[in-house]
Amino acid sequence: MKSAIGFYWTLPVPWAGFTKLPADPDEAAVVSQTIRYQRELVHRYARENRWQIDDEITFLELEFDRASNYVRDPLERVAPRCQELDAHLLVVDFTVLHGSRSHYPMLSMAEKLGLDVVMIAADPVLLDGERFDPYQYFRDWRDRQQEWAQSKPARRAALKAQIAELRDRGMTYVTIARRLNDLGVLSVTGKPHTADSVRKAAIAS
């Protein structure tokens, strides 16, 4: 039976507060539908071809809107495991979705490391008992991402006004950062607040 390692990746979604991904595949599949989808597809492919999944790797891109060279680190970590097991690296191919989430940097680095990558077509699957269509899912995601980007000026103005109100109450930037984080108010870029980010937001034009 051939040995295989599943490689699952996704992009952060700052506007939804999704900026971290558990290293454990089970936990990652709980918090990310994209990871869960890839895992289901990879396991189905392995079953159909009588391959054995001997390991699984999860990776969260650092760039929120594109694939990047940051994939080098996880690939370098998994390379010895692939060599040890003589394993194929199973990866879902999103490029057919009109270029959605293609990962040229990953394929280029994998080639340099001598990894045997098997690209699996991003077909619809049954996920959580319902049909999951990756094309529709990522199209909706891009629409929400665009709406979030377009609302940046309004969000910046609202945050600046909120900070000004709290400053009028005598709060320091440190205290304001804690208050905003406790309230679940994210920064304009979708990140938790720090004293420095609050200060910059307060003086932003």
mmCIF file of C-alpha atoms in Angstrom:
data_model
loop_
_atom_site.group_PDB
_atom_site.id
_atom_site.type_symbol
_atom_site.label_atom_id
_atom_site.label_comp_id
_atom_site.label_asym_id
_atom_site.label_seq_id
_atom_site.Cartn_x
_atom_site.Cartn_y
_atom_site.Cartn_z
ATOM 1 C CA MET A 1 0.000 0.000 0.000
ATOM 2 C CA LYS A 2 1.378 3.398 -0.988
ATOM 3 C CA SER A 3 2.122 5.889 1.761
ATOM 4 C CA ALA A 4 0.707 9.408 1.582
ATOM 5 C CA ILE A 5 0.752 12.618 3.599
ATOM 6 C CA GLY A 6 -2.138 15.067 3.388
ATOM 7 C CA PHE A 7 -1.201 18.732 3.071
ATOM 8 C CA TYR A 8 -4.048 21.146 3.877
ATOM 9 C CA TRP A 9 -3.800 24.912 3.675
ATOM 10 C CA THR A 10 -5.996 27.963 3.829
ATOM 11 C CA LEU A 11 -5.914 31.743 4.015
ATOM 12 C CA PRO A 12 -6.510 33.849 7.117
ATOM 13 C CA VAL A 13 -9.781 35.787 7.259
ATOM 14 C CA PRO A 14 -9.055 38.893 9.363
ATOM 15 C CA TRP A 15 -12.573 40.313 9.094
ATOM 16 C CA ALA A 16 -13.911 37.124 10.707
ATOM 17 C CA GLY A 17 -11.179 37.004 13.340
ATOM 18 C CA PHE A 18 -9.689 33.876 11.768
ATOM 19 C CA THR A 19 -5.937 34.439 12.090
ATOM 20 C CA LYS A 20 -4.744 31.215 13.719
ATOM 21 C CA LEU A 21 -4.956 27.559 12.701
ATOM 22 C CA PRO A 22 -4.335 24.622 15.039
ATOM 23 C CA ALA A 23 -1.481 22.349 14.014
ATOM 24 C CA ASP A 24 -3.554 19.307 14.919
ATOM 25 C CA PRO A 25 -5.523 18.233 11.795
ATOM 26 C CA ASP A 26 -8.602 17.238 13.803
ATOM 27 C CA GLU A 27 -8.748 20.621 15.536
ATOM 28 C CA ALA A 28 -7.975 22.488 12.311
ATOM 29 C CA ALA A 29 -10.851 20.718 10.550
ATOM 30 C CA VAL A 30 -13.214 21.916 13.272
ATOM 31 C CA VAL A 31 -12.356 25.612 12.943
ATOM 32 C CA SER A 32 -11.882 25.727 9.155
ATOM 33 C CA GLN A 33 -14.394 24.464 6.619
ATOM 34 C CA THR A 34 -11.750 24.771 3.907
ATOM 35 C CA ILE A 35 -9.417 22.451 5.810
ATOM 36 C CA ARG A 36 -12.299 20.064 6.497
ATOM 37 C CA TYR A 37 -13.135 20.006 2.787
ATOM 38 C CA GLN A 38 -9.549 19.287 1.729
ATOM 39 C CA ARG A 39 -9.217 16.568 4.331
ATOM 40 C CA GLU A 40 -12.387 14.856 3.162
ATOM 41 C CA LEU A 41 -11.233 14.991 -0.458
ATOM 42 C CA VAL A 42 -7.745 13.683 0.327
ATOM 43 C CA HIS A 43 -9.065 10.820 2.448
ATOM 44 C CA ARG A 44 -11.567 9.897 -0.263
ATOM 45 C CA TYR A 45 -8.802 9.857 -2.868
ATOM 46 C CA ALA A 46 -6.644 7.685 -0.623
ATOM 47 C CA ARG A 47 -9.484 5.212 -0.047
ATOM 48 C CA GLU A 48 -10.316 4.959 -3.726
ATOM 49 C CA ASN A 49 -6.682 4.337 -4.649
ATOM 50 C CA ARG A 50 -5.897 2.163 -1.628
ATOM 51 C CA TRP A 51 -3.297 4.526 -0.302
ATOM 52 C CA GLN A 52 -2.560 4.938 3.381
ATOM 53 C CA ILE A 53 -2.577 8.379 5.032
ATOM 54 C CA ASP A 54 0.429 8.238 7.377
ATOM 55 C CA ASP A 55 0.532 11.897 8.352
ATOM 56 C CA GLU A 56 -1.267 15.204 7.849
ATOM 57 C CA ILE A 57 0.038 18.771 7.770
ATOM 58 C CA THR A 58 -1.941 22.000 8.148
ATOM 59 C CA PHE A 59 -0.749 25.419 7.060
ATOM 60 C CA LEU A 60 -2.251 28.895 7.413
ATOM 61 C CA GLU A 61 -0.940 31.429 4.923
ATOM 62 C CA LEU A 62 0.360 34.703 6.346
ATOM 63 C CA GLU A 63 -1.003 36.735 3.441
ATOM 64 C CA PHE A 64 -4.789 37.090 3.599
ATOM 65 C CA ASP A 65 -5.361 37.420 -0.145
ATOM 66 C CA ARG A 66 -2.809 35.218 -1.908
ATOM 67 C CA ALA A 67 -0.437 32.292 -1.716
ATOM 68 C CA SER A 68 3.087 33.182 -0.658
ATOM 69 C CA ASN A 69 6.602 31.853 -0.166
ATOM 70 C CA TYR A 70 5.880 31.382 3.547
ATOM 71 C CA VAL A 71 4.911 27.835 2.594
ATOM 72 C CA ARG A 72 8.637 27.029 2.546
ATOM 73 C CA ASP A 73 8.752 26.314 6.302
ATOM 74 C CA PRO A 74 6.007 23.649 6.493
ATOM 75 C CA LEU A 75 7.309 21.961 3.348
ATOM 76 C CA GLU A 76 10.839 21.831 4.718
ATOM 77 C CA ARG A 77 9.468 20.313 7.926
ATOM 78 C CA VAL A 78 7.462 17.628 6.117
ATOM 79 C CA ALA A 79 10.166 16.755 3.575
ATOM 80 C CA PRO A 80 12.118 14.377 5.888
ATOM 81 C CA ARG A 81 8.875 12.585 6.780
ATOM 82 C CA CYS A 82 8.042 12.122 3.083
ATOM 83 C CA GLN A 83 11.509 10.721 2.451
ATOM 84 C CA GLU A 84 11.327 8.445 5.494
ATOM 85 C CA LEU A 85 8.019 6.933 4.377
ATOM 86 C CA ASP A 86 8.630 7.264 0.626
ATOM 87 C CA ALA A 87 5.298 9.086 0.731
ATOM 88 C CA HIS A 88 3.394 11.134 -1.808
ATOM 89 C CA LEU A 89 2.159 14.569 -0.724
ATOM 90 C CA LEU A 90 -1.581 14.815 -1.447
ATOM 91 C CA VAL A 91 -2.769 18.367 -2.143
ATOM 92 C CA VAL A 92 -6.140 19.654 -3.355
ATOM 93 C CA ASP A 93 -5.779 21.571 -6.619
ATOM 94 C CA PHE A 94 -7.792 24.795 -6.444
ATOM 95 C CA THR A 95 -6.398 26.236 -9.664
ATOM 96 C CA VAL A 96 -9.322 24.967 -11.743
ATOM 97 C CA LEU A 97 -11.632 27.264 -9.786
ATOM 98 C CA HIS A 98 -10.736 30.185 -12.057
ATOM 99 C CA GLY A 99 -7.349 30.546 -10.381
ATOM 100 C CA SER A 100 -8.838 30.458 -6.902
ATOM 101 C CA ARG A 101 -6.214 29.782 -4.289
ATOM 102 C CA SER A 102 -3.625 28.440 -6.700
ATOM 103 C CA HIS A 103 -0.327 27.861 -4.962
ATOM 104 C CA TYR A 104 2.559 28.194 -7.379
ATOM 105 C CA PRO A 105 5.063 28.927 -4.555
ATOM 106 C CA MET A 106 4.156 25.621 -2.916
ATOM 107 C CA LEU A 107 4.583 23.600 -6.097
ATOM 108 C CA SER A 108 7.856 25.320 -6.913
ATOM 109 C CA MET A 109 9.284 24.702 -3.439
ATOM 110 C CA ALA A 110 8.043 21.097 -3.402
ATOM 111 C CA GLU A 111 9.869 20.471 -6.657
ATOM 112 C CA LYS A 112 13.086 21.905 -5.221
ATOM 113 C CA LEU A 113 12.751 19.643 -2.178
ATOM 114 C CA GLY A 114 12.141 16.594 -4.348
ATOM 115 C CA LEU A 115 8.638 16.002 -3.003
ATOM 116 C CA ASP A 116 6.258 13.842 -5.019
ATOM 117 C CA VAL A 117 3.115 15.982 -5.073
ATOM 118 C CA VAL A 118 -0.193 14.540 -6.243
ATOM 119 C CA MET A 119 -2.750 17.227 -7.078
ATOM 120 C CA ILE A 120 -6.372 16.220 -6.478
ATOM 121 C CA ALA A 121 -9.169 17.946 -8.391
ATOM 122 C CA ALA A 122 -11.315 20.226 -6.242
ATOM 123 C CA ASP A 123 -14.605 18.426 -6.864
ATOM 124 C CA PRO A 124 -17.801 18.927 -4.857
ATOM 125 C CA VAL A 125 -18.198 16.498 -1.949
ATOM 126 C CA LEU A 126 -20.649 15.674 0.812
ATOM 127 C CA LEU A 127 -19.505 17.615 3.854
ATOM 128 C CA ASP A 128 -21.378 17.480 7.144
ATOM 129 C CA GLY A 129 -24.191 15.739 5.296
ATOM 130 C CA GLU A 130 -24.559 18.482 2.680
ATOM 131 C CA ARG A 131 -23.121 19.037 -0.787
ATOM 132 C CA PHE A 132 -20.110 21.332 -0.607
ATOM 133 C CA ASP A 133 -19.387 23.168 -3.854
ATOM 134 C CA PRO A 134 -15.914 24.753 -3.608
ATOM 135 C CA TYR A 135 -16.518 27.110 -6.534
ATOM 136 C CA GLN A 136 -19.639 28.601 -4.926
ATOM 137 C CA TYR A 137 -17.997 28.668 -1.504
ATOM 138 C CA PHE A 138 -14.938 30.606 -2.662
ATOM 139 C CA ARG A 139 -17.005 32.934 -4.837
ATOM 140 C CA ASP A 140 -19.088 33.853 -1.783
ATOM 141 C CA TRP A 141 -15.889 34.232 0.238
ATOM 142 C CA ARG A 142 -14.425 36.646 -2.321
ATOM 143 C CA ASP A 143 -17.642 38.676 -2.268
ATOM 144 C CA ARG A 144 -17.490 38.985 1.527
ATOM 145 C CA GLN A 145 -13.792 39.840 1.345
ATOM 146 C CA GLN A 146 -14.529 42.615 -1.166
ATOM 147 C CA GLU A 147 -17.312 44.025 1.012
ATOM 148 C CA TRP A 148 -14.968 44.054 4.002
ATOM 149 C CA ALA A 149 -12.256 45.853 2.023
ATOM 150 C CA GLN A 150 -14.692 48.454 0.719
ATOM 151 C CA SER A 151 -15.988 49.177 4.230
ATOM 152 C CA LYS A 152 -12.492 50.049 5.513
ATOM 153 C CA PRO A 153 -12.998 53.866 5.553
ATOM 154 C CA ALA A 154 -16.233 53.543 7.517
ATOM 155 C CA ARG A 155 -14.692 51.087 9.954
ATOM 156 C CA ARG A 156 -11.676 53.340 10.450
ATOM 157 C CA ALA A 157 -13.888 56.345 11.190
ATOM 158 C CA ALA A 158 -16.061 54.385 13.632
ATOM 159 C CA LEU A 159 -13.030 53.036 15.469
ATOM 160 C CA LYS A 160 -11.438 56.468 15.683
ATOM 161 C CA ALA A 161 -14.632 57.892 17.178
ATOM 162 C CA GLN A 162 -14.848 55.045 19.696
ATOM 163 C CA ILE A 163 -11.239 55.575 20.775
ATOM 164 C CA ALA A 164 -11.812 59.321 21.120
ATOM 165 C CA GLU A 165 -14.810 58.676 23.375
ATOM 166 C CA LEU A 166 -12.794 56.365 25.613
ATOM 167 C CA ARG A 167 -9.900 58.827 25.704
ATOM 168 C CA ASP A 168 -12.352 61.516 26.857
ATOM 169 C CA ARG A 169 -13.131 59.242 29.802
ATOM 170 C CA GLY A 170 -9.482 59.367 30.789
ATOM 171 C CA MET A 171 -8.470 55.908 29.551
ATOM 172 C CA THR A 172 -4.914 55.208 28.421
ATOM 173 C CA TYR A 173 -4.145 53.512 25.122
ATOM 174 C CA VAL A 174 -3.292 50.331 27.028
ATOM 175 C CA THR A 175 -6.663 50.333 28.781
ATOM 176 C CA ILE A 176 -8.509 51.137 25.568
ATOM 177 C CA ALA A 177 -6.811 48.244 23.768
ATOM 178 C CA ARG A 178 -7.921 45.874 26.506
ATOM 179 C CA ARG A 179 -11.466 47.242 26.473
ATOM 180 C CA LEU A 180 -11.810 46.909 22.696
ATOM 181 C CA ASN A 181 -10.418 43.375 22.734
ATOM 182 C CA ASP A 182 -12.802 42.405 25.539
ATOM 183 C CA LEU A 183 -15.690 43.745 23.467
ATOM 184 C CA GLY A 184 -14.548 41.780 20.428
ATOM 185 C CA VAL A 185 -13.873 44.931 18.427
ATOM 186 C CA LEU A 186 -11.117 44.208 15.907
ATOM 187 C CA SER A 187 -8.691 46.653 14.372
ATOM 188 C CA VAL A 188 -9.266 47.949 10.848
ATOM 189 C CA THR A 189 -7.045 45.134 9.568
ATOM 190 C CA GLY A 190 -8.971 42.542 11.563
ATOM 191 C CA LYS A 191 -6.408 42.013 14.315
ATOM 192 C CA PRO A 192 -6.595 42.341 18.122
ATOM 193 C CA HIS A 193 -5.680 45.770 19.453
ATOM 194 C CA THR A 194 -2.439 46.806 21.105
ATOM 195 C CA ALA A 195 -1.673 50.115 22.773
ATOM 196 C CA ASP A 196 0.387 51.098 19.735
ATOM 197 C CA SER A 197 -2.299 50.170 17.207
ATOM 198 C CA VAL A 198 -4.875 52.157 19.220
ATOM 199 C CA ARG A 199 -2.588 55.179 19.265
ATOM 200 C CA LYS A 200 -2.086 54.980 15.489
ATOM 201 C CA ALA A 201 -5.815 54.537 14.896
ATOM 202 C CA ALA A 202 -6.540 57.604 17.038
ATOM 203 C CA ILE A 203 -4.329 59.889 14.947
ATOM 204 C CA ALA A 204 -5.045 58.322 11.539
ATOM 205 C CA SER A 205 -6.416 60.737 8.965
#
